Tab-separated table of C-alpha atoms and ligand atoms in Angstrom:
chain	number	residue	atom	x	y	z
A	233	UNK	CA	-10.430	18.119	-10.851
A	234	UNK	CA	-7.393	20.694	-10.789
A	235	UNK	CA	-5.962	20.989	-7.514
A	236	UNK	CA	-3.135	23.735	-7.210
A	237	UNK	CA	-0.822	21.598	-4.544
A	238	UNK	CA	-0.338	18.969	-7.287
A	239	UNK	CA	1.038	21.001	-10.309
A	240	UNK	CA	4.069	18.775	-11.396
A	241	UNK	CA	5.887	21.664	-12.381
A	242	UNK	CA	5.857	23.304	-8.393
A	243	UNK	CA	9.502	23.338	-6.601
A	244	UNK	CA	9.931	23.848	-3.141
A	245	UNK	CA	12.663	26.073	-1.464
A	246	UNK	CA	13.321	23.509	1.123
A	247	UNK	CA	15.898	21.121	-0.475
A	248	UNK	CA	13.984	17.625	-1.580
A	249	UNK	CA	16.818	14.879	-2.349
A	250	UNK	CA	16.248	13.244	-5.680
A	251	UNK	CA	14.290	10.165	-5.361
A	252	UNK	CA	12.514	11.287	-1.767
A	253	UNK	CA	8.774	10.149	-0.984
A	254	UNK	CA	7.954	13.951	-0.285
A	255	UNK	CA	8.589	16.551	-2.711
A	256	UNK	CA	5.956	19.709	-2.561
A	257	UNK	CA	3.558	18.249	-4.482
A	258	UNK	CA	3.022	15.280	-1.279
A	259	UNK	CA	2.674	17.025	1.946
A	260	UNK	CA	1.182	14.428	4.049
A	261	UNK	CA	0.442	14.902	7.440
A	262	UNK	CA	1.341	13.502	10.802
A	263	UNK	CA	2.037	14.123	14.238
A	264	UNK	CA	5.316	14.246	16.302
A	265	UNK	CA	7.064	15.461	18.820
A	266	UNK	CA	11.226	16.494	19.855
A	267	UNK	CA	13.053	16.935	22.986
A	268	UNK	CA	11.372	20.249	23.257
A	269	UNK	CA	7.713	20.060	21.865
A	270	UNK	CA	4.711	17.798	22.392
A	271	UNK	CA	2.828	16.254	19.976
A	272	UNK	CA	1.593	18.286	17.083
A	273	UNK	CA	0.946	17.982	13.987
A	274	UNK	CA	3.574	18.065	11.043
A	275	UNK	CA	3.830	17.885	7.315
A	276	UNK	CA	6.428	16.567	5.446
A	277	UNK	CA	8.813	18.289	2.965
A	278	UNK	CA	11.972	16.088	1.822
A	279	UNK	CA	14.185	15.409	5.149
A	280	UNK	CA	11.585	18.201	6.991
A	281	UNK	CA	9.142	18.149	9.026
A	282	UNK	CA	7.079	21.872	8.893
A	283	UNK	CA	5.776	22.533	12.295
A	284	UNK	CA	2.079	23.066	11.611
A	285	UNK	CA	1.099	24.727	14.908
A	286	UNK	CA	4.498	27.103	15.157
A	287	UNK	CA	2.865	28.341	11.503
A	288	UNK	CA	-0.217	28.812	12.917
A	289	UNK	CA	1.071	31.263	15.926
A	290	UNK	CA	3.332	33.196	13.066
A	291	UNK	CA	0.066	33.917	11.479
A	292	UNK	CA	1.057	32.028	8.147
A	293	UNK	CA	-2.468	30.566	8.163
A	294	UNK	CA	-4.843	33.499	8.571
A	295	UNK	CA	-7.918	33.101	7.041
A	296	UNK	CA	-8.495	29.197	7.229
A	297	UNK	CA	-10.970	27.262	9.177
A	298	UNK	CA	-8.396	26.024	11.697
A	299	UNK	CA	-7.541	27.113	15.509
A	300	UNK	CA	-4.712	26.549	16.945
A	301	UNK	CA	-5.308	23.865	19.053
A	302	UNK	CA	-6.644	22.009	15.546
A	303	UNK	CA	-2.308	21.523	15.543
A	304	UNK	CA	-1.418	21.403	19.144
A	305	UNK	CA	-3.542	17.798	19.173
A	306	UNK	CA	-1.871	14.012	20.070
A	307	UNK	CA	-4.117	13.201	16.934
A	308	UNK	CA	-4.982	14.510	13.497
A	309	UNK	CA	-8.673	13.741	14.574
A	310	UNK	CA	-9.178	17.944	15.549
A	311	UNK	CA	-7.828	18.780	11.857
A	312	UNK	CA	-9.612	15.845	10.224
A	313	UNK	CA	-12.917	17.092	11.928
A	314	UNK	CA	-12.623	20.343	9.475
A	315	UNK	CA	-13.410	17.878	6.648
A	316	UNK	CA	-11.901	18.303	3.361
A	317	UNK	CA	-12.561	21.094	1.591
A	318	UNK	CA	-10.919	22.842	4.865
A	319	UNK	CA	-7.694	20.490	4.901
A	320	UNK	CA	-7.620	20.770	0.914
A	321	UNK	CA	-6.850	24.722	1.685
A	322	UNK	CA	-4.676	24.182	4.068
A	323	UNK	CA	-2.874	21.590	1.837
A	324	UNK	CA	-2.988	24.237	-0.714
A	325	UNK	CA	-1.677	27.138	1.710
A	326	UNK	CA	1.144	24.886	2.522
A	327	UNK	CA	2.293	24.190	-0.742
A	328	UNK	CA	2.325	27.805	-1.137
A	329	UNK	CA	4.393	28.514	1.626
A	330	UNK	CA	6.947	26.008	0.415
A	331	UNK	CA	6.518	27.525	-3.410
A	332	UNK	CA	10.345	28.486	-4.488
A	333	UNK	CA	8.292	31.311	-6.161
A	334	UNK	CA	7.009	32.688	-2.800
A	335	UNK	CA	9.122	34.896	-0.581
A	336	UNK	CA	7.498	35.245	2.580
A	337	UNK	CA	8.697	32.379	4.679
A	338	UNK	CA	11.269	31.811	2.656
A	339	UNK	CA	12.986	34.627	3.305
A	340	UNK	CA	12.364	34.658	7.168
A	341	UNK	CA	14.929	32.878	8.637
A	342	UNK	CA	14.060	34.113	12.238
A	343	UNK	CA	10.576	32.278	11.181
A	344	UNK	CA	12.066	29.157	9.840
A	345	UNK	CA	14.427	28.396	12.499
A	346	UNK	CA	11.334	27.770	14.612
A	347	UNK	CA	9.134	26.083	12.166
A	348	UNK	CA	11.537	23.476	9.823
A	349	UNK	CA	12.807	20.642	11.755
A	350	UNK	CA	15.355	17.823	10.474
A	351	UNK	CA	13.750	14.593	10.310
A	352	UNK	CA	16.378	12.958	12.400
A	353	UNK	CA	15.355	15.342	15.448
A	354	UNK	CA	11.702	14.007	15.794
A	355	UNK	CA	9.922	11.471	17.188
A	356	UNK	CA	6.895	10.698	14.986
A	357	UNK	CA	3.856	9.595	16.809
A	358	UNK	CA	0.549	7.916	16.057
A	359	UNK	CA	-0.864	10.116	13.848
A	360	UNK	CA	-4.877	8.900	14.574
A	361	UNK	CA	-7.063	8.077	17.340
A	362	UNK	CA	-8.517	5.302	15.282
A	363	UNK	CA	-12.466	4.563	16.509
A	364	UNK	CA	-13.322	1.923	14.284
A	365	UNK	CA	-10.901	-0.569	11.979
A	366	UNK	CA	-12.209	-2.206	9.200
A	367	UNK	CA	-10.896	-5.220	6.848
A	368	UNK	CA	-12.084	-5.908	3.697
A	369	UNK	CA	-10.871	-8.491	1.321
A	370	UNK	CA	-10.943	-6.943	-1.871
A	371	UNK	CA	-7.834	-8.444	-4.156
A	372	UNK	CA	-9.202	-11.100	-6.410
A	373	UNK	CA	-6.113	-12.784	-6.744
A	374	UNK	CA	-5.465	-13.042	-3.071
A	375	UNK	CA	-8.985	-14.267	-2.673
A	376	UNK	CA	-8.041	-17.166	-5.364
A	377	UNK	CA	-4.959	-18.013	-3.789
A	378	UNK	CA	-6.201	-18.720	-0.213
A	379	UNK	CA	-9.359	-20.336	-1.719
A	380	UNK	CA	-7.199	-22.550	-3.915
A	381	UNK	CA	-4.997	-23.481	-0.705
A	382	UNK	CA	-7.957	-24.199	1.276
A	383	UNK	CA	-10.738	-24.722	-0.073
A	384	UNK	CA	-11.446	-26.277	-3.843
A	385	UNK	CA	-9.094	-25.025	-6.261
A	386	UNK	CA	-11.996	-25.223	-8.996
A	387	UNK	CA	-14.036	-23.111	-6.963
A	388	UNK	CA	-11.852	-20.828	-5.281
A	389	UNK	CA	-13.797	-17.421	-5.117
A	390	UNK	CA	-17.043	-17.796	-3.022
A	391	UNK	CA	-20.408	-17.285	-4.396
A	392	UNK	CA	-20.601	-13.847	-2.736
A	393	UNK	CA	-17.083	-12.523	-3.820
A	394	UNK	CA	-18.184	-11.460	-7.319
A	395	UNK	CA	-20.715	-9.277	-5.225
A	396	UNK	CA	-19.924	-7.995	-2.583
A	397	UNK	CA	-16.622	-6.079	-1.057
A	398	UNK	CA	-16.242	-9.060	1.407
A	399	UNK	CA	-14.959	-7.646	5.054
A	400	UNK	CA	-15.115	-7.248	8.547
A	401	UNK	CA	-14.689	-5.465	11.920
A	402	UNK	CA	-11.187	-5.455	13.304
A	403	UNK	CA	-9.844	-4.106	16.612
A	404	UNK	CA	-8.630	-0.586	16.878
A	405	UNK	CA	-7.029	-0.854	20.309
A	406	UNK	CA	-3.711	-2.828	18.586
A	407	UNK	CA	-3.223	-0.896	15.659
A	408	UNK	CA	0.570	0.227	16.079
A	409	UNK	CA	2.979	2.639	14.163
A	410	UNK	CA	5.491	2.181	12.503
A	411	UNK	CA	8.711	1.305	14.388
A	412	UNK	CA	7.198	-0.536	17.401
A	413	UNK	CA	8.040	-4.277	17.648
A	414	UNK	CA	5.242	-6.829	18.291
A	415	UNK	CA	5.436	-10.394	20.344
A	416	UNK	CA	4.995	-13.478	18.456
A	417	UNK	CA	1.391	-14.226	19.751
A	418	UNK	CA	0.374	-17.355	20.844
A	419	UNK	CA	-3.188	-19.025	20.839
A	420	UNK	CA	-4.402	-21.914	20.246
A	421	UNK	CA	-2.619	-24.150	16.992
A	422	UNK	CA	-4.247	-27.686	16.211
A	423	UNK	CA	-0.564	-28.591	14.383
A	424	UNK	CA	-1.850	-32.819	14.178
A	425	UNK	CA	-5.153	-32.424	12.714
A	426	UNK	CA	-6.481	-35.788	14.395
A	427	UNK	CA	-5.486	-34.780	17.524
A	428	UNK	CA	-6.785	-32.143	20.073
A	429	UNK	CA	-5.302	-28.403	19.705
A	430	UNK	CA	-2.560	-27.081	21.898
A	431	UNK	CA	-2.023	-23.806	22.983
A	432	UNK	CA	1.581	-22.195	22.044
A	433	UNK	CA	3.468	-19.388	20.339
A	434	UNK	CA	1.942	-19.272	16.696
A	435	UNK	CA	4.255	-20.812	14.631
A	436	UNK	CA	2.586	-19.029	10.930
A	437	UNK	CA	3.434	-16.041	11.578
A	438	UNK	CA	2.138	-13.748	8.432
A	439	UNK	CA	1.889	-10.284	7.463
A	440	UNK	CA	-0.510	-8.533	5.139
A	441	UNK	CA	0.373	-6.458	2.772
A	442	UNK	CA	-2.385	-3.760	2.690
A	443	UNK	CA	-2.943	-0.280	2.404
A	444	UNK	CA	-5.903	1.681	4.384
A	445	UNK	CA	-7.573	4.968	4.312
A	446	UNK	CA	-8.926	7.365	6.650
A	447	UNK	CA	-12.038	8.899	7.054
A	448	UNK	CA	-13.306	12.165	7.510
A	449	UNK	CA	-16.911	12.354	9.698
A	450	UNK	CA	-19.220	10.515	7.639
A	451	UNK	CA	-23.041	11.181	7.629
A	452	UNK	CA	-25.763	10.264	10.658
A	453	UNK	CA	-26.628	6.745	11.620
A	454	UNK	CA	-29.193	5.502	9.029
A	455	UNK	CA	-27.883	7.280	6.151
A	456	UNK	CA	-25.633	5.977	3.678
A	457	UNK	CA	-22.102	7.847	1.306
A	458	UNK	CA	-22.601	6.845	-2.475
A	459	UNK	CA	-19.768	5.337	-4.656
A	460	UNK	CA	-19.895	9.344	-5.862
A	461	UNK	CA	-19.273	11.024	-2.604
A	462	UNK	CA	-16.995	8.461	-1.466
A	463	UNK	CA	-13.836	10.474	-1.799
A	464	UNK	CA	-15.625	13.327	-0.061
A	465	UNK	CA	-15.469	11.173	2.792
A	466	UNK	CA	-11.728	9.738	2.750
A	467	UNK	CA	-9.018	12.191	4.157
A	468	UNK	CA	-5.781	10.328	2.914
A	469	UNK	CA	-4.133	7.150	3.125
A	470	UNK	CA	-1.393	4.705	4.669
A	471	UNK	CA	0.760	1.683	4.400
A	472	UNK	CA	-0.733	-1.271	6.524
A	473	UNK	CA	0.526	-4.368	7.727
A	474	UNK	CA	-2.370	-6.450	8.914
A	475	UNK	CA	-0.131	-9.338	11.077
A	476	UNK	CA	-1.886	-12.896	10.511
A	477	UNK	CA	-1.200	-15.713	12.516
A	478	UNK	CA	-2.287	-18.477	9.999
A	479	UNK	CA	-1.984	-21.369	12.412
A	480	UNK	CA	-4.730	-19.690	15.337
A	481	UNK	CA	-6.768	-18.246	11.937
A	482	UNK	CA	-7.328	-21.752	10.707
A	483	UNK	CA	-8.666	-23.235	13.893
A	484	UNK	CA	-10.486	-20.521	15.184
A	485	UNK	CA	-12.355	-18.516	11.802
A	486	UNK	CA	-15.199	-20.821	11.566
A	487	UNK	CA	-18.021	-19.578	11.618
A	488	UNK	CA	-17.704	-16.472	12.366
A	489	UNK	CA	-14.140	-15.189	10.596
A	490	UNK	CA	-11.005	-13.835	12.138
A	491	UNK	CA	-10.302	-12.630	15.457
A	492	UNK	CA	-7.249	-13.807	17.625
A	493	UNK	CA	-5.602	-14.152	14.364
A	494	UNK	CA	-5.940	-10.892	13.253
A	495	UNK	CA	-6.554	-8.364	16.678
A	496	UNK	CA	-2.848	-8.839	18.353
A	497	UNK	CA	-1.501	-5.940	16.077
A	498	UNK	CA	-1.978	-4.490	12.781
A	499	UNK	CA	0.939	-1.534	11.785
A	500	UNK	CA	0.758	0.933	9.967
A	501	UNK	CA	2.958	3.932	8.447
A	502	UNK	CA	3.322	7.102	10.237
A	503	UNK	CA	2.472	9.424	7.514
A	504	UNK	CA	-0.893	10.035	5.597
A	505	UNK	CA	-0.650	10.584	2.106
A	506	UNK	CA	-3.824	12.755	1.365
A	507	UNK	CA	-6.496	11.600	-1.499
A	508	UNK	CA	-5.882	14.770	-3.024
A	509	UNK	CA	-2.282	14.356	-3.115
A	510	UNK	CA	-2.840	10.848	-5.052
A	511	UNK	CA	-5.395	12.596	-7.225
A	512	UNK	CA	-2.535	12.412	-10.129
A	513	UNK	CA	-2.219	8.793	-10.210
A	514	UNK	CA	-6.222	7.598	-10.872
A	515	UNK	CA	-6.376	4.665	-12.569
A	516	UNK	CA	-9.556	2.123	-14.203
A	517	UNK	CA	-10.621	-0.271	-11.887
A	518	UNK	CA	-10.479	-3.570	-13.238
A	519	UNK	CA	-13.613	-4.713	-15.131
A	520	UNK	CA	-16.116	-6.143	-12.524
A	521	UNK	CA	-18.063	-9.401	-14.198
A	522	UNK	CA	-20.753	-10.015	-13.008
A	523	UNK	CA	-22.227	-6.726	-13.399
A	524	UNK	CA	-22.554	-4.862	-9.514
A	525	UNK	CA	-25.869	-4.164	-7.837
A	526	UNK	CA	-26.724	0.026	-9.034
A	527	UNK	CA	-25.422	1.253	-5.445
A	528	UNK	CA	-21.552	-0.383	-6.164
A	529	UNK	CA	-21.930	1.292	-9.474
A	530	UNK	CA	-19.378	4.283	-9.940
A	531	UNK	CA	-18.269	6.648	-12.689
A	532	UNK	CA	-14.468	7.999	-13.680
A	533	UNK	CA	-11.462	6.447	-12.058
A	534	UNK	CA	-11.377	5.107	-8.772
A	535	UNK	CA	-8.401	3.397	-8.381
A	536	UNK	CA	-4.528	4.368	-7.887
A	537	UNK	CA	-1.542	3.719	-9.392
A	538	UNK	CA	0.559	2.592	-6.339
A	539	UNK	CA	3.866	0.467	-6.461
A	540	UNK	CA	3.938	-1.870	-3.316
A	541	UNK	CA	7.023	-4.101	-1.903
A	542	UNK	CA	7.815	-6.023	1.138
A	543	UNK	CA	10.932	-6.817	2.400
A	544	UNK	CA	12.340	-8.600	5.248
A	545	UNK	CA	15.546	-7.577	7.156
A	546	UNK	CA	16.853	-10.143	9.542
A	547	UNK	CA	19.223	-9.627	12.447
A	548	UNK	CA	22.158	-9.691	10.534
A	549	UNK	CA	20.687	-6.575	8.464
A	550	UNK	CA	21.075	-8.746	4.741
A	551	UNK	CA	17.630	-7.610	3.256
A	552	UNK	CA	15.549	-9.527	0.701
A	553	UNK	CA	12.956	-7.676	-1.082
A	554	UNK	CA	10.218	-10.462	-1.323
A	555	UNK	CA	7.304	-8.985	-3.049
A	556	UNK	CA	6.401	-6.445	-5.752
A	557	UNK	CA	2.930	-5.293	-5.734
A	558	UNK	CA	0.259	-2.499	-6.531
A	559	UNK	CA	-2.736	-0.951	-5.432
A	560	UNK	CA	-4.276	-1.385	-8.715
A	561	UNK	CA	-4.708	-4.617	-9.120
A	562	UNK	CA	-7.746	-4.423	-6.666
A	563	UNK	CA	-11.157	-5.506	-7.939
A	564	UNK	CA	-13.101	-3.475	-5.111
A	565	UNK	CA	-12.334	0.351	-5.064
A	566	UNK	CA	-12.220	2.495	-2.150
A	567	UNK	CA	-15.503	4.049	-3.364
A	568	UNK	CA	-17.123	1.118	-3.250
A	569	UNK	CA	-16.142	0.062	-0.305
A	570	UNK	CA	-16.919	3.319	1.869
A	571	UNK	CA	-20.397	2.665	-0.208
A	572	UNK	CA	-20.902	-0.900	1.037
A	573	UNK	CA	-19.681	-0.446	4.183
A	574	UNK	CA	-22.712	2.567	4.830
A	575	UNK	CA	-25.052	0.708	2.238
A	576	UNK	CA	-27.409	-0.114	5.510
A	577	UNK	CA	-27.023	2.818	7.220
A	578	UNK	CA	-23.355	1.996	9.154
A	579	UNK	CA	-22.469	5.304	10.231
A	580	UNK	CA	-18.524	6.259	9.956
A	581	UNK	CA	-16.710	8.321	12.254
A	582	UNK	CA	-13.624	10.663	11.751
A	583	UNK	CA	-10.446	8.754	12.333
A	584	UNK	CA	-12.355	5.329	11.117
A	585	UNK	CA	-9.574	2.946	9.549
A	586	UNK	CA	-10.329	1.055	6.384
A	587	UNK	CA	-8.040	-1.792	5.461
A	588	UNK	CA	-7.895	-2.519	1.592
A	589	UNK	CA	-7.365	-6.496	2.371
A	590	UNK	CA	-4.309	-8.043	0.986
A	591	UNK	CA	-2.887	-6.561	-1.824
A	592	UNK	CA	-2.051	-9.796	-4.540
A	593	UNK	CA	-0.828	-9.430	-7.853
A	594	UNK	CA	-1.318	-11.392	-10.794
A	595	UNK	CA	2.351	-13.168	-10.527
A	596	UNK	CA	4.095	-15.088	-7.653
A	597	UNK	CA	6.472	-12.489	-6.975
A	598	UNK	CA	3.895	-10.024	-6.647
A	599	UNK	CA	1.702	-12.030	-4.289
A	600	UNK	CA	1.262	-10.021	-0.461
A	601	UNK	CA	1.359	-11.884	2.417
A	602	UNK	CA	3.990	-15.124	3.356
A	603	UNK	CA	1.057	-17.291	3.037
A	604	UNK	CA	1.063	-17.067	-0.857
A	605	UNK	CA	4.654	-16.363	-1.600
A	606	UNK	CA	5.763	-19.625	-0.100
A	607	UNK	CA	2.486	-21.423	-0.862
A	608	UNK	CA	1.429	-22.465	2.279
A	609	UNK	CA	5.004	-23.378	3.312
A	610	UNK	CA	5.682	-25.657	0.619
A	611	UNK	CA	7.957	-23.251	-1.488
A	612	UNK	CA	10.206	-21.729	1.009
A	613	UNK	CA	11.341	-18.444	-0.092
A	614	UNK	CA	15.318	-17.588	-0.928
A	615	UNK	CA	16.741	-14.696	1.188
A	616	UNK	CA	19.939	-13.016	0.201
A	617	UNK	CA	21.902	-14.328	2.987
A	618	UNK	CA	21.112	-17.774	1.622
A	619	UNK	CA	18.636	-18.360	4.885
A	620	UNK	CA	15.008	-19.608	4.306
A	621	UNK	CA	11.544	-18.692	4.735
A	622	UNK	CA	8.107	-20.270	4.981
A	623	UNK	CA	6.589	-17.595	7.244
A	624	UNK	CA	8.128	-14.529	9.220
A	625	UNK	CA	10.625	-15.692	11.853
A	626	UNK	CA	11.584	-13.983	15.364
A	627	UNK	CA	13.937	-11.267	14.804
A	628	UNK	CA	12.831	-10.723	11.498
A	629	UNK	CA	11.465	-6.945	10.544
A	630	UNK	CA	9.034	-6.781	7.934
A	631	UNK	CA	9.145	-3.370	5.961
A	632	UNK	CA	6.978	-2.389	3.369
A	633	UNK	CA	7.280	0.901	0.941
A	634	UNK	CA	5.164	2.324	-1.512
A	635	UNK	CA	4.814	5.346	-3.997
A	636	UNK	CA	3.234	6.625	-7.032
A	637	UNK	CA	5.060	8.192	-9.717
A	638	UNK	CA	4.345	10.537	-13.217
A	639	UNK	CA	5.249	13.262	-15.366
A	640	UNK	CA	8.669	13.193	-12.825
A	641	UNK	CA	6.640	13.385	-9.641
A	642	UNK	CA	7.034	10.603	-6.868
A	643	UNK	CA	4.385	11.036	-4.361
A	644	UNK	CA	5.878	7.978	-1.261
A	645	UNK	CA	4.313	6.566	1.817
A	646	UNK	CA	7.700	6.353	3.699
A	647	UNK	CA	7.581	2.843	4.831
A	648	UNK	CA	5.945	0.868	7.431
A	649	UNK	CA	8.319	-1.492	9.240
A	650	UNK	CA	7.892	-3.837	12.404
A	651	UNK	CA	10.183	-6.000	14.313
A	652	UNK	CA	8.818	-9.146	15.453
A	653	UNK	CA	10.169	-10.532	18.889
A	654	UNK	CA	9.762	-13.831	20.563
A	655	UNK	CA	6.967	-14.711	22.359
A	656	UNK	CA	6.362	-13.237	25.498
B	8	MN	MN1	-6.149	-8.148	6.292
């Protein structure tokens, strides 16, 4: 598939600093708001944020399938309801706009003093009304690790791993952006395992490293997206910190899996990266042994080349980078997990929010959540102001970053980055 906005040979007439996440050939979208305006939705262009709804009035997107209050919206939900072949033209028109090639805006100061704002004069805001979060648990090596810690290290991958993109329902209501601090969150912790649990701050605090995507509307109740429609289905994608609490997760998951573990907040970043703006950096899956059942079968590449890291920045602003990850390394694709997930007729909604599950590497430096990189506790990690670390402590901010990058294109998620405080 050729799609015009992602022609590595495009340059934009809005300066884009060497090494920034969003050169013309990104344009993700998000929502924000200034002293002045409301919430609305935005697209990014280096250290800019274009002002999709002041382009709209100008008339710079005549002949689209958008109104005007599709970009005067708290939510990308109204724009995301066009589906994609309508946000694919936009993303096109945009790109066009922004072309150093094209005159029309560029040359219209009068134009572009209302619709190009600084970065450091906005507020970004949530960027989706999220109706239904998702969590799968689709890295193999994470799987391994946390069934070696746990369970038996001979057996670590369940019987139904091999088979099935393992997940379940989160909670929408606590999904944060970027920027806002969480509490440490407390629950009950059975520290002495022969005696009787307590209830007290959780002292495992975790993050996940993850990314998620969001959906477009999918089809009616009943009927289910194939591994080949998938993408049709996916609008873009974000950073995502799915916060663990490892202590309350161990006591509490059986039988029936996570919850106060998991629903206290999950963060993610404030921009979304289209699908068609990743399109470049496709990858192979890795091979899948035992064969799948036919309807997790896919064709062509389904997976992304995306470099992951974490890093944690205490109080006294010395940061460690403590992970290096990517996307790729995922057994389950997105594909096949949009086609599980609808398999039985599961309807998905617009704004739906699928987390990828922790994203593990093959090495112990590329391993993504606390839990793995200090083993459990029992290899406490080095920090470069010579401090410690078996889990996240208060104070600390976790920050992770991500971006793809070919043929002298770098296509970045900005960063997702929370502050944890002491317990409330
Ligand atoms: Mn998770």
């Amino acid at each position: 598939m050729s799609i015009a906005a992602n022609n590595p040979n495009l340059k934009s007439w809005v300066e884009v600093p060497a090494n920034s996440d969003f050169p013309i050939q990104n344009l993700p979208f998000g929502i924000f708001k200034t002293n002045q305006l409301k919430p609305r939705v935005g697209v990014r262009i280096g250290n800019f944020v274009l002002d999709l709804k002041a382009l709209f009035v100008l008339g710079y997107l005549e002949n689209l399938p958008f109104e005007g209050s599709d970009f005067d919206c708290n939510y990308l939900n109204c724009l995301m309801s066009k589906g994609k072949k309508a946000t694919r033209e936009l993303r096109n028109r945009i790109s066009k706009l922004l072309d150093e090639n094209q005159q029309d805006l560029q040359k219209n100061l009068h134009h572009l003093e209302q619709l190009l704002i600084s970065i450091d004069q906005v507020e970004m805001c949530m960027p989706v009304q999220i109706g239904d979060y998702t969590d799968f648990y689709s890295s193999r090596e994470h799987a391994t690790n946390v069934g070696m810690m746990f369970r038996d290290p001979a057996n670590a991958l369940l019987p139904n791993w091999l088979w099935i993109p393992v997940g379940y329902h989160g909670r929408a209501s606590s999904v944060i952006l970027s920027g806002e601090a969480i509490h440490r969150p407390k629950g009950q912790i059975k520290p002495d395992p022969s005696a009787d649990p307590i209830f007290a701050p959780c002292r495992n605090l975790d993050f996940e490293l993850e990314t998620a995507f969001i959906t477009f509307d999918g089809k009616p109740l009943g009927d289910s997206i194939s591994t080949e429609e998938a993408e049709d289905f996916i609008f873009g994608m974000v950073l995502f910190n799915d916060w663990s609490a490892r202590d309350i997760q161990t006591w509490e998951y059986v039988p029936l899996g996570p919850f106060l573990a998991k629903n206290f907040a999950s963060s993610i970043s404030a921009w979304i990266v289209t699908l068609d703006a990743l399109e470049p950096f496709k990858v192979a899956t890795p091979a899948q042994e035992p064969e799948v059942l036919s309807y997790l079968k896919y064709e062509g590449l389904k997976s992304y080349d995306i470099n992951l890291e974490v890093a944690i920045l205490p109080e006294n602003n010395v940061e460690t980078v403590i992970s290096r990850s990517n996307f790729k390394y995922m057994y389950w694709n997105m594909a096949q997990q949009l086609a599980h997930h609808t398999v039985n007729g599961c309807n998905v909604r617009c704004g739906d929010l699928m987390g990828s599950g922790t994203i593990s590497g093959p090495t112990e430096d590329s391993y993504g959540s606390m839990l793995e990189l200090a083993w459990k506790g029992t290899k406490p990690l080095k920090m470069n102001d010579g401090s410690e670390r078996k889990f996240i402590q208060d104070n600390d901010t976790v920050i992770m970053r991500g971006f793809s990058s070919k043929d002298g294109v770098r296509i970045g998620f900005g960063e997702v980055s929370s502050k944890v405080l002491p317990a409330k």
